[in-house]
Amino acid sequence: MFTKRVYTLLYFLAVLLPLTGVAVPAHKIVADEPKTVTISTPKLSMVLDYDNKASIISLVINGKKVIGSADGIYTSIKVGGVTYSSLHLKGTPVFVKTAGTFKINGISYGDKGLTINESWTFLKKDKSIKWLIERTFSKQVKVDEAAMPVFNFDDINTWDGAYQGYGGLAWFYLFNEPLCTYGVHTKSSSFWNSKSDIGLNITVDAPGKEVAMKYTRTNENRLTYTVTVSNQEMLPSADSGTNRRRFIRKATDVWAPFNIPAGNSSQSLTFTYFDYNDKYGRGKFTGINGDQVNAVLSTIARIGVIDSLHFGGNSWHTPYGPICLHEQYIAQLGLGINDPDYLRGYKSCLDFYRDHAIKPDGRVYPRWAYTNEDAMPGQFNKDGFYEAQWGILMDSNPDFVTNVAELYDMTGDKNWVKTHQLSCEKALDWILKRDSNNNGLVEMMTDNQAQKKSSDWIDIIWASYENAFVNANLYHALVKWADIEHQLNNNTKAKYYADFAAKLKASFNKPTTEGGFWDEENKCYVHWRDKDGSIHGRNMVTPVNFMAIAYDICDDDSRKKLILDNIEAQMQKEKLFFWPLAMTSYAPGEGKEWQWPFPGYENGDLFLSWGSVGVKAYASYNPTLAVKYVKNVLDRYSKDGLAYQRYGRMKQDGLGDDILSGNSLSIVGLFQAIYGVNPLYNRFYLDPHITPELAGTALNYIFRDQRLIINLDKDSYAVSNQRFKIICNKNFGFNASQNQLSYFNSSNAIASLQITTDNPLTIKLNNWDAGKMEWQQILTKPSVKVLTYLVKQLKSNANYIVSVNGKVVQKVKSDEKGNISITHHIAGTSEKMSIDYGD
């Protein structure tokens, strides 16, 4: 058809037009049409080139060109070192356009022994463009690499990064030299640029197939993004014998060769534009740099997600790629990241850990890595989980449970948490058996520091026997899991764990002279005691003391004050921007020798991973100090991206190539402990400790697929969705469904007030106690004139008086459960409701 049109045009120009007497300059004669076609939606535009090849030579996102080259997007395979692609075809492809469909047939490439035939179909659907690729291989072939397709973005800086479908991040800031390559297993990638706010989501649909992606900085400093579809999960090519490495340098072959069978296959890619700020913006920040907050939570917080089943705190960029399962804050990172994809991805990850990282006896392996170089000899499994060379790190058992429990709080998925009930019980029961002297404090595998083995996150300090760090983590896990056992109707286990926690807490708080951890002389909790009773780590180890306060182990206000004031005094003296692991030196012999003289590494350097417990410890005591250190971390991000393992104490300079996502935890602490953002299994709980400078903050927050707005003002806090709003001057819980609003008084886990209505509704709580409950309700243009109230947790079988705008309208009696139900006929758009105890 195309050829016939060209010949007709040439005949008219060359033969018929001259007969009319009109002069035709020779240089104006066009011998061929350009074989390109443009496909556009309001935010996307692509140009296809089918002139003896098949490629997308231009891609424009909301007016910004991100691809503009002959090899922009195309398909290819590499076999035996030879690359065949849709840029070099065996014949001429054919373009066909029908209503709403653009199709290129006859895309054929390969050699005499192998032919790949493809057809490409493009469909515009709403704001997206869908690209269907149908492909036939003439025979089975082992391929070195397969690009199905490959995208060549114009510059490595075109995008800040790409969020993965499971919540991880390919952060191009870390592609600091050509031929950095990162490979992951996912079907979706969301590219974004924080300066222009443009975003592009690419989602692959390949039924019955596995999908992998890789990102490469080319020698020309372009960003190459490659999609690979296969029958089996793609295996990393490095390292031989382990094949777990996702990030490589000076190469592009992150995936091992694989077989593609003969026959037909199909896949589709959907291109969708998004506005980065609309989708990921966190709202209006007052008194703090919101751009920096967004940046930290958008990048550093996600960097520990190595792949779809491997979440941790160490980045995929780290040379040996470790994951520490003995970190209790991986789920907590999700609170700050606030991306449903991260929560869903971490659920799958914890399922994988449950099935592959827990030994039959309940011991949880503490680490995973690309290689086995950090493992105890012989103490690793085929999936890459291992015991660390430094010792049996006991905190992995309680930390696994804490992460399951906190993720459950964020998702509310009771069916999912039930699948972890037996594994969490096994993990807890394994470590609880370590209390040989029945004092409530579990014991480590080593009896004394002379054995030179560690037992917790501070892994080259020789904490032994009764370790306060591990026991604090255990207490936190026991309290959380006891509540879940109660929800799962296992009251026997719930009581067992709660009772053990109470016993642990009592012993923990005893002076060291009585078998506890409180050091009366140094006014702090110590790190550990050896079996011989000698006390160690008397140097104000900050994670131990912060956890004691943040996890409510220490409920003595005078002790809290001593700890927090003494830490701050030392901080002021040294002018440190963040809390070090220890305020003074460990004693000689208490750790690996090269950490002396003080300060050095775990003996006094600054590790930002303990920011959330530090912020929480200060939040209720002196939130101004907590906010100060949050701002310090944000300031440091603006200078170096927090792209380090730690900061040296003497120069406060970034050190270590092991970039930690925990560097973001101060900002997570800002959200959880200062702003008071606490998603819980049955409600959104708001418990702010804001300073005056933060008043006026308005946060966007996704909770159970609802976009909430959280307003924080002086003595006035509010949570709302598109339909309902609660305003209160103290902590409270919020939950809303399509036609029901629930108010939870204070930290109570049971709703105090449920209002059922088809009208948008705002309630402002004026008072809520046993004798009087009072609120103002505001309805805008109510369409239904009836509201139903269910008031709970009242005195049972007691009389109450219901008033509207100060006028008594009803007397009711609570039932045996302390509930009353009231039907109210609306008299105006604003009404003052009150319920008083008594006749």
mmCIF file of C-alpha atoms in Angstrom, residues 88-420:
data_model
loop_
_atom_site.group_PDB
_atom_site.id
_atom_site.type_symbol
_atom_site.label_atom_id
_atom_site.label_comp_id
_atom_site.label_asym_id
_atom_site.label_seq_id
_atom_site.Cartn_x
_atom_site.Cartn_y
_atom_site.Cartn_z
ATOM 1 C CA HIS A 88 19.052 -4.192 11.811
ATOM 2 C CA LEU A 89 16.287 -6.175 10.128
ATOM 3 C CA LYS A 90 16.232 -8.844 7.462
ATOM 4 C CA GLY A 91 13.497 -7.036 5.562
ATOM 5 C CA THR A 92 11.269 -3.980 5.516
ATOM 6 C CA PRO A 93 8.631 -3.838 8.252
ATOM 7 C CA VAL A 94 5.041 -2.877 7.462
ATOM 8 C CA PHE A 95 3.082 -0.208 9.323
ATOM 9 C CA VAL A 96 -0.685 -0.506 9.708
ATOM 10 C CA LYS A 97 -2.967 1.968 11.448
ATOM 11 C CA THR A 98 -6.538 1.268 12.489
ATOM 12 C CA ALA A 99 -8.861 3.072 14.858
ATOM 13 C CA GLY A 100 -6.841 3.644 18.045
ATOM 14 C CA THR A 101 -4.206 1.055 17.084
ATOM 15 C CA PHE A 102 -0.726 1.411 15.580
ATOM 16 C CA LYS A 103 0.948 -1.787 14.417
ATOM 17 C CA ILE A 104 4.292 -2.717 12.883
ATOM 18 C CA ASN A 105 4.509 -6.191 11.335
ATOM 19 C CA GLY A 106 7.422 -7.956 9.718
ATOM 20 C CA ILE A 107 10.076 -7.152 12.314
ATOM 21 C CA SER A 108 12.562 -9.921 11.604
ATOM 22 C CA TYR A 109 16.176 -10.214 12.742
ATOM 23 C CA GLY A 110 18.794 -12.872 13.446
ATOM 24 C CA ASP A 111 21.049 -14.944 11.171
ATOM 25 C CA LYS A 112 20.714 -17.957 8.905
ATOM 26 C CA GLY A 113 20.381 -20.336 11.830
ATOM 27 C CA LEU A 114 18.125 -18.223 14.027
ATOM 28 C CA THR A 115 15.239 -15.938 13.212
ATOM 29 C CA ILE A 116 13.296 -13.771 15.635
ATOM 30 C CA ASN A 117 10.021 -12.462 14.238
ATOM 31 C CA GLU A 118 8.124 -9.740 16.074
ATOM 32 C CA SER A 119 5.063 -7.584 15.673
ATOM 33 C CA TRP A 120 4.546 -4.442 17.730
ATOM 34 C CA THR A 121 1.129 -3.054 18.540
ATOM 35 C CA PHE A 122 0.541 0.272 20.299
ATOM 36 C CA LEU A 123 -2.779 1.216 21.866
ATOM 37 C CA LYS A 124 -3.714 4.467 23.536
ATOM 38 C CA LYS A 125 -5.746 3.820 26.668
ATOM 39 C CA ASP A 126 -6.875 6.732 28.820
ATOM 40 C CA LYS A 127 -3.628 8.509 29.773
ATOM 41 C CA SER A 128 -1.410 5.524 28.998
ATOM 42 C CA ILE A 129 0.168 3.903 25.967
ATOM 43 C CA LYS A 130 0.263 0.116 25.839
ATOM 44 C CA TRP A 131 2.904 -1.634 23.747
ATOM 45 C CA LEU A 132 2.228 -5.283 22.867
ATOM 46 C CA ILE A 133 5.154 -7.322 21.567
ATOM 47 C CA GLU A 134 4.424 -10.690 19.969
ATOM 48 C CA ARG A 135 7.538 -12.713 19.292
ATOM 49 C CA THR A 136 8.533 -16.024 17.677
ATOM 50 C CA PHE A 137 11.889 -17.772 17.984
ATOM 51 C CA SER A 138 12.645 -20.194 15.148
ATOM 52 C CA LYS A 139 14.555 -22.513 17.473
ATOM 53 C CA GLN A 140 15.664 -22.865 21.084
ATOM 54 C CA VAL A 141 18.687 -20.764 21.848
ATOM 55 C CA LYS A 142 20.931 -19.977 24.790
ATOM 56 C CA VAL A 143 21.246 -16.215 25.002
ATOM 57 C CA ASP A 144 23.913 -14.170 26.729
ATOM 58 C CA GLU A 145 21.552 -11.219 27.146
ATOM 59 C CA ALA A 146 18.013 -10.408 26.052
ATOM 60 C CA ALA A 147 16.591 -6.909 25.835
ATOM 61 C CA MET A 148 12.842 -7.106 25.516
ATOM 62 C CA PRO A 149 13.172 -4.136 25.055
ATOM 63 C CA VAL A 150 16.069 -1.816 25.983
ATOM 64 C CA PHE A 151 15.610 1.923 26.658
ATOM 65 C CA ASN A 152 18.460 4.388 26.168
ATOM 66 C CA PHE A 153 17.622 7.527 28.104
ATOM 67 C CA ASP A 154 19.588 10.547 26.935
ATOM 68 C CA ASP A 155 21.527 11.125 30.145
ATOM 69 C CA ILE A 156 22.268 9.380 33.437
ATOM 70 C CA ASN A 157 20.777 12.467 35.105
ATOM 71 C CA THR A 158 17.490 12.275 33.189
ATOM 72 C CA TRP A 159 15.991 10.630 36.258
ATOM 73 C CA ASP A 160 16.861 10.777 39.960
ATOM 74 C CA GLY A 161 15.971 7.140 40.285
ATOM 75 C CA ALA A 162 13.447 4.416 39.596
ATOM 76 C CA TYR A 163 11.141 2.936 42.221
ATOM 77 C CA GLN A 164 10.697 -0.795 41.811
ATOM 78 C CA GLY A 165 7.360 -2.583 41.941
ATOM 79 C CA TYR A 166 8.220 -3.997 45.368
ATOM 80 C CA GLY A 167 9.201 -0.613 46.849
ATOM 81 C CA GLY A 168 12.952 -0.635 46.295
ATOM 82 C CA LEU A 169 14.989 1.992 44.465
ATOM 83 C CA ALA A 170 17.526 2.140 41.677
ATOM 84 C CA TRP A 171 19.203 5.389 42.752
ATOM 85 C CA PHE A 172 21.315 6.747 39.922
ATOM 86 C CA TYR A 173 23.289 9.003 42.276
ATOM 87 C CA LEU A 174 25.176 5.829 43.195
ATOM 88 C CA PHE A 175 26.039 5.021 39.567
ATOM 89 C CA ASN A 176 29.200 7.029 40.071
ATOM 90 C CA GLU A 177 31.188 5.684 37.123
ATOM 91 C CA PRO A 178 30.440 4.239 33.681
ATOM 92 C CA LEU A 179 29.291 0.622 33.469
ATOM 93 C CA CYS A 180 27.696 0.464 36.895
ATOM 94 C CA THR A 181 24.874 -2.071 36.492
ATOM 95 C CA TYR A 182 22.084 -3.022 38.894
ATOM 96 C CA GLY A 183 19.679 -5.910 38.275
ATOM 97 C CA VAL A 184 16.392 -6.720 40.022
ATOM 98 C CA HIS A 185 13.356 -8.966 39.741
ATOM 99 C CA THR A 186 10.267 -6.841 39.213
ATOM 100 C CA LYS A 187 7.525 -6.110 36.693
ATOM 101 C CA SER A 188 7.294 -2.388 37.301
ATOM 102 C CA SER A 189 9.605 0.595 37.341
ATOM 103 C CA SER A 190 8.659 4.195 38.157
ATOM 104 C CA PHE A 191 11.236 6.716 36.961
ATOM 105 C CA TRP A 192 11.130 10.178 38.537
ATOM 106 C CA ASN A 193 12.811 13.537 38.520
ATOM 107 C CA SER A 194 12.387 15.637 41.658
ATOM 108 C CA LYS A 195 13.293 18.925 39.951
ATOM 109 C CA SER A 196 10.776 18.761 37.103
ATOM 110 C CA ASP A 197 8.292 16.493 38.971
ATOM 111 C CA ILE A 198 7.884 14.310 35.875
ATOM 112 C CA GLY A 199 7.409 10.604 36.381
ATOM 113 C CA LEU A 200 7.112 7.605 34.071
ATOM 114 C CA ASN A 201 5.825 4.220 35.165
ATOM 115 C CA ILE A 202 6.589 1.229 32.949
ATOM 116 C CA THR A 203 4.743 -1.959 33.844
ATOM 117 C CA VAL A 204 5.403 -5.278 32.121
ATOM 118 C CA ASP A 205 2.730 -7.928 31.719
ATOM 119 C CA ALA A 206 4.039 -11.334 30.631
ATOM 120 C CA PRO A 207 1.606 -14.043 31.790
ATOM 121 C CA GLY A 208 3.352 -17.180 32.962
ATOM 122 C CA LYS A 209 6.792 -15.611 32.603
ATOM 123 C CA GLU A 210 9.424 -14.134 34.910
ATOM 124 C CA VAL A 211 10.464 -10.509 34.474
ATOM 125 C CA ALA A 212 13.804 -8.948 35.383
ATOM 126 C CA MET A 213 15.160 -5.453 34.840
ATOM 127 C CA LYS A 214 18.588 -3.908 34.859
ATOM 128 C CA TYR A 215 19.926 -0.362 34.880
ATOM 129 C CA THR A 216 23.305 0.643 33.454
ATOM 130 C CA ARG A 217 25.301 3.841 33.192
ATOM 131 C CA THR A 218 26.894 3.614 29.751
ATOM 132 C CA ASN A 219 30.326 4.738 28.652
ATOM 133 C CA GLU A 220 28.558 7.719 27.055
ATOM 134 C CA ASN A 221 26.904 8.535 30.407
ATOM 135 C CA ARG A 222 23.482 7.552 29.167
ATOM 136 C CA LEU A 223 21.082 5.493 31.282
ATOM 137 C CA THR A 224 20.213 2.142 29.751
ATOM 138 C CA TYR A 225 17.182 0.323 31.126
ATOM 139 C CA THR A 226 16.672 -3.267 29.999
ATOM 140 C CA VAL A 227 13.664 -5.532 30.437
ATOM 141 C CA THR A 228 14.192 -9.298 30.222
ATOM 142 C CA VAL A 229 11.386 -11.857 30.077
ATOM 143 C CA SER A 230 12.171 -15.514 30.710
ATOM 144 C CA ASN A 231 10.596 -18.827 31.618
ATOM 145 C CA GLN A 232 12.604 -19.138 34.833
ATOM 146 C CA GLU A 233 13.727 -16.508 37.323
ATOM 147 C CA MET A 234 16.852 -14.782 36.071
ATOM 148 C CA LEU A 235 20.010 -15.837 37.920
ATOM 149 C CA PRO A 236 22.741 -13.296 38.677
ATOM 150 C CA SER A 237 25.982 -14.056 36.856
ATOM 151 C CA ALA A 238 28.265 -13.199 39.807
ATOM 152 C CA ASP A 239 29.699 -14.633 41.910
ATOM 153 C CA SER A 240 30.527 -18.144 40.753
ATOM 154 C CA GLY A 241 29.051 -20.643 43.196
ATOM 155 C CA THR A 242 26.736 -18.186 44.948
ATOM 156 C CA ASN A 243 25.218 -16.166 42.076
ATOM 157 C CA ARG A 244 23.545 -13.564 44.270
ATOM 158 C CA ARG A 245 25.225 -10.274 43.311
ATOM 159 C CA ARG A 246 22.794 -7.660 41.972
ATOM 160 C CA PHE A 247 25.210 -4.735 41.523
ATOM 161 C CA ILE A 248 28.351 -4.933 39.412
ATOM 162 C CA ARG A 249 30.956 -2.462 38.161
ATOM 163 C CA LYS A 250 32.702 -2.124 34.802
ATOM 164 C CA ALA A 251 30.283 -4.614 33.199
ATOM 165 C CA THR A 252 26.697 -4.976 32.031
ATOM 166 C CA ASP A 253 26.174 -8.749 32.260
ATOM 167 C CA VAL A 254 24.490 -8.792 35.657
ATOM 168 C CA TRP A 255 22.350 -11.773 34.562
ATOM 169 C CA ALA A 256 23.667 -15.224 33.677
ATOM 170 C CA PRO A 257 22.967 -16.680 30.202
ATOM 171 C CA PHE A 258 19.651 -18.512 29.891
ATOM 172 C CA ASN A 259 17.610 -20.544 27.421
ATOM 173 C CA ILE A 260 14.751 -19.222 25.299
ATOM 174 C CA PRO A 261 12.645 -22.015 23.750
ATOM 175 C CA ALA A 262 11.423 -22.077 20.185
ATOM 176 C CA GLY A 263 7.896 -20.869 19.574
ATOM 177 C CA ASN A 264 5.614 -17.961 20.305
ATOM 178 C CA SER A 265 5.444 -15.604 23.262
ATOM 179 C CA SER A 266 3.923 -12.243 24.033
ATOM 180 C CA GLN A 267 4.343 -9.459 26.517
ATOM 181 C CA SER A 268 3.135 -5.921 26.963
ATOM 182 C CA LEU A 269 4.564 -2.736 28.428
ATOM 183 C CA THR A 270 2.312 0.041 29.661
ATOM 184 C CA PHE A 271 3.695 3.596 29.795
ATOM 185 C CA THR A 272 1.947 5.879 32.299
ATOM 186 C CA TYR A 273 2.802 9.433 33.277
ATOM 187 C CA PHE A 274 2.630 10.578 36.894
ATOM 188 C CA ASP A 275 3.365 13.815 38.663
ATOM 189 C CA TYR A 276 6.063 13.050 41.216
ATOM 190 C CA ASN A 277 4.890 15.598 43.760
ATOM 191 C CA ASP A 278 1.234 14.605 43.414
ATOM 192 C CA LYS A 279 2.060 10.939 43.927
ATOM 193 C CA TYR A 280 4.881 11.089 46.452
ATOM 194 C CA GLY A 281 4.736 14.600 47.939
ATOM 195 C CA ARG A 282 4.369 14.577 51.714
ATOM 196 C CA GLY A 283 2.530 17.855 52.152
ATOM 197 C CA LYS A 284 3.361 21.210 53.695
ATOM 198 C CA PHE A 285 6.227 21.413 56.184
ATOM 199 C CA THR A 286 6.542 24.282 58.605
ATOM 200 C CA GLY A 287 9.742 24.983 60.526
ATOM 201 C CA ILE A 288 11.726 22.298 58.739
ATOM 202 C CA ASN A 289 13.037 21.802 55.204
ATOM 203 C CA GLY A 290 10.349 19.723 53.524
ATOM 204 C CA ASP A 291 12.362 19.213 50.326
ATOM 205 C CA GLN A 292 15.129 17.610 52.345
ATOM 206 C CA VAL A 293 12.641 15.457 54.279
ATOM 207 C CA ASN A 294 11.147 14.225 51.002
ATOM 208 C CA ALA A 295 14.582 13.606 49.528
ATOM 209 C CA VAL A 296 15.835 11.485 52.444
ATOM 210 C CA LEU A 297 12.681 9.359 52.612
ATOM 211 C CA SER A 298 12.603 9.017 48.822
ATOM 212 C CA THR A 299 16.187 7.798 48.502
ATOM 213 C CA ILE A 300 18.257 6.804 51.551
ATOM 214 C CA ALA A 301 15.309 5.142 53.323
ATOM 215 C CA ARG A 302 14.817 2.720 50.400
ATOM 216 C CA ILE A 303 18.445 1.967 49.632
ATOM 217 C CA GLY A 304 18.555 -1.197 51.770
ATOM 218 C CA VAL A 305 16.033 -2.988 49.544
ATOM 219 C CA ILE A 306 18.352 -5.108 47.425
ATOM 220 C CA ASP A 307 15.718 -7.026 45.461
ATOM 221 C CA SER A 308 12.106 -8.139 45.656
ATOM 222 C CA LEU A 309 12.742 -10.696 48.425
ATOM 223 C CA HIS A 310 15.726 -9.081 50.107
ATOM 224 C CA PHE A 311 15.028 -6.102 52.370
ATOM 225 C CA GLY A 312 17.562 -4.813 54.862
ATOM 226 C CA GLY A 313 19.529 -1.800 55.988
ATOM 227 C CA ASN A 314 22.712 -2.149 53.900
ATOM 228 C CA SER A 315 22.517 -1.006 50.300
ATOM 229 C CA TRP A 316 22.763 -3.049 47.105
ATOM 230 C CA HIS A 317 25.735 -0.770 46.337
ATOM 231 C CA THR A 318 27.795 -2.293 49.178
ATOM 232 C CA PRO A 319 30.676 -4.484 47.897
ATOM 233 C CA TYR A 320 29.474 -7.701 49.522
ATOM 234 C CA GLY A 321 25.814 -6.671 49.754
ATOM 235 C CA PRO A 322 24.893 -7.754 53.290
ATOM 236 C CA ILE A 323 21.428 -7.766 54.816
ATOM 237 C CA CYS A 324 21.155 -7.710 58.608
ATOM 238 C CA LEU A 325 18.106 -9.589 59.824
ATOM 239 C CA HIS A 326 19.148 -8.372 63.273
ATOM 240 C CA GLU A 327 17.743 -4.887 62.688
ATOM 241 C CA GLN A 328 14.357 -4.165 64.218
ATOM 242 C CA TYR A 329 13.616 -1.086 62.120
ATOM 243 C CA ILE A 330 13.171 -2.375 58.552
ATOM 244 C CA ALA A 331 9.379 -2.357 58.837
ATOM 245 C CA GLN A 332 9.590 0.978 60.638
ATOM 246 C CA LEU A 333 11.299 2.443 57.566
ATOM 247 C CA GLY A 334 8.028 1.768 55.774
ATOM 248 C CA LEU A 335 6.282 4.205 58.099
ATOM 249 C CA GLY A 336 8.422 7.013 56.703
ATOM 250 C CA ILE A 337 8.596 5.750 53.115
ATOM 251 C CA ASN A 338 4.786 5.484 53.112
ATOM 252 C CA ASP A 339 4.494 3.562 49.865
ATOM 253 C CA PRO A 340 2.021 0.640 49.659
ATOM 254 C CA ASP A 341 4.443 -1.068 47.259
ATOM 255 C CA TYR A 342 7.113 -1.148 49.988
ATOM 256 C CA LEU A 343 4.678 -2.676 52.474
ATOM 257 C CA ARG A 344 3.505 -5.311 50.003
ATOM 258 C CA GLY A 345 7.084 -6.039 48.991
ATOM 259 C CA TYR A 346 8.239 -6.427 52.579
ATOM 260 C CA LYS A 347 5.405 -8.859 53.276
ATOM 261 C CA SER A 348 6.741 -11.083 50.489
ATOM 262 C CA CYS A 349 10.274 -10.632 51.823
ATOM 263 C CA LEU A 350 9.319 -11.682 55.358
ATOM 264 C CA ASP A 351 7.504 -14.691 53.909
ATOM 265 C CA PHE A 352 10.770 -15.600 52.177
ATOM 266 C CA TYR A 353 12.745 -15.102 55.394
ATOM 267 C CA ARG A 354 10.229 -17.210 57.302
ATOM 268 C CA ASP A 355 10.683 -20.061 54.821
ATOM 269 C CA HIS A 356 14.446 -19.823 54.266
ATOM 270 C CA ALA A 357 16.169 -17.972 57.136
ATOM 271 C CA ILE A 358 14.770 -19.769 60.198
ATOM 272 C CA LYS A 359 16.332 -23.038 61.255
ATOM 273 C CA PRO A 360 14.086 -25.924 62.341
ATOM 274 C CA ASP A 361 14.867 -25.202 66.015
ATOM 275 C CA GLY A 362 13.755 -21.562 65.664
ATOM 276 C CA ARG A 363 17.159 -19.891 65.362
ATOM 277 C CA VAL A 364 16.972 -16.973 62.899
ATOM 278 C CA TYR A 365 20.033 -16.506 60.725
ATOM 279 C CA PRO A 366 21.205 -12.932 61.299
ATOM 280 C CA ARG A 367 22.587 -12.128 57.849
ATOM 281 C CA TRP A 368 22.459 -12.621 54.084
ATOM 282 C CA ALA A 369 25.009 -11.419 51.526
ATOM 283 C CA TYR A 370 26.140 -11.648 47.919
ATOM 284 C CA THR A 371 29.023 -13.859 49.051
ATOM 285 C CA ASN A 372 29.938 -16.033 52.042
ATOM 286 C CA GLU A 373 33.008 -13.993 53.026
ATOM 287 C CA ASP A 374 31.415 -12.670 56.245
ATOM 288 C CA ALA A 375 30.106 -16.070 57.373
ATOM 289 C CA MET A 376 31.319 -18.382 60.102
ATOM 290 C CA PRO A 377 32.976 -21.356 58.402
ATOM 291 C CA GLY A 378 30.238 -23.734 57.294
ATOM 292 C CA GLN A 379 27.489 -21.709 58.954
ATOM 293 C CA PHE A 380 25.442 -20.664 55.900
ATOM 294 C CA ASN A 381 22.731 -22.145 53.735
ATOM 295 C CA LYS A 382 22.195 -22.352 49.977
ATOM 296 C CA ASP A 383 19.931 -19.285 50.018
ATOM 297 C CA GLY A 384 22.702 -17.040 51.335
ATOM 298 C CA PHE A 385 21.685 -16.735 55.004
ATOM 299 C CA TYR A 386 24.442 -17.218 57.549
ATOM 300 C CA GLU A 387 25.868 -16.822 61.037
ATOM 301 C CA ALA A 388 28.338 -13.933 61.065
ATOM 302 C CA GLN A 389 32.036 -14.512 61.626
ATOM 303 C CA TRP A 390 31.957 -12.190 64.648
ATOM 304 C CA GLY A 391 29.669 -14.295 66.820
ATOM 305 C CA ILE A 392 26.131 -15.607 67.253
ATOM 306 C CA LEU A 393 24.178 -12.362 66.889
ATOM 307 C CA MET A 394 21.182 -13.052 69.081
ATOM 308 C CA ASP A 395 19.125 -9.968 68.231
ATOM 309 C CA SER A 396 18.004 -11.521 64.927
ATOM 310 C CA ASN A 397 15.382 -13.616 66.738
ATOM 311 C CA PRO A 398 13.457 -10.811 68.430
ATOM 312 C CA ASP A 399 14.049 -8.423 65.510
ATOM 313 C CA PHE A 400 12.394 -10.781 63.033
ATOM 314 C CA VAL A 401 9.321 -10.840 65.278
ATOM 315 C CA THR A 402 9.320 -7.050 65.711
ATOM 316 C CA ASN A 403 9.430 -6.509 61.966
ATOM 317 C CA VAL A 404 6.516 -8.883 61.401
ATOM 318 C CA ALA A 405 4.521 -7.186 64.162
ATOM 319 C CA GLU A 406 5.208 -3.644 62.967
ATOM 320 C CA LEU A 407 4.464 -4.498 59.349
ATOM 321 C CA TYR A 408 1.160 -5.981 60.515
ATOM 322 C CA ASP A 409 0.388 -2.682 62.243
ATOM 323 C CA MET A 410 0.977 -0.832 58.986
ATOM 324 C CA THR A 411 -1.050 -3.185 56.785
ATOM 325 C CA GLY A 412 -3.750 -4.460 59.147
ATOM 326 C CA ASP A 413 -3.569 -7.776 57.275
ATOM 327 C CA LYS A 414 -4.634 -10.277 59.920
ATOM 328 C CA ASN A 415 -4.651 -13.222 57.508
ATOM 329 C CA TRP A 416 -1.043 -12.507 56.610
ATOM 330 C CA VAL A 417 0.207 -12.163 60.184
ATOM 331 C CA LYS A 418 -1.455 -15.457 61.052
ATOM 332 C CA THR A 419 0.820 -17.179 58.514
ATOM 333 C CA HIS A 420 3.713 -15.971 60.669
#
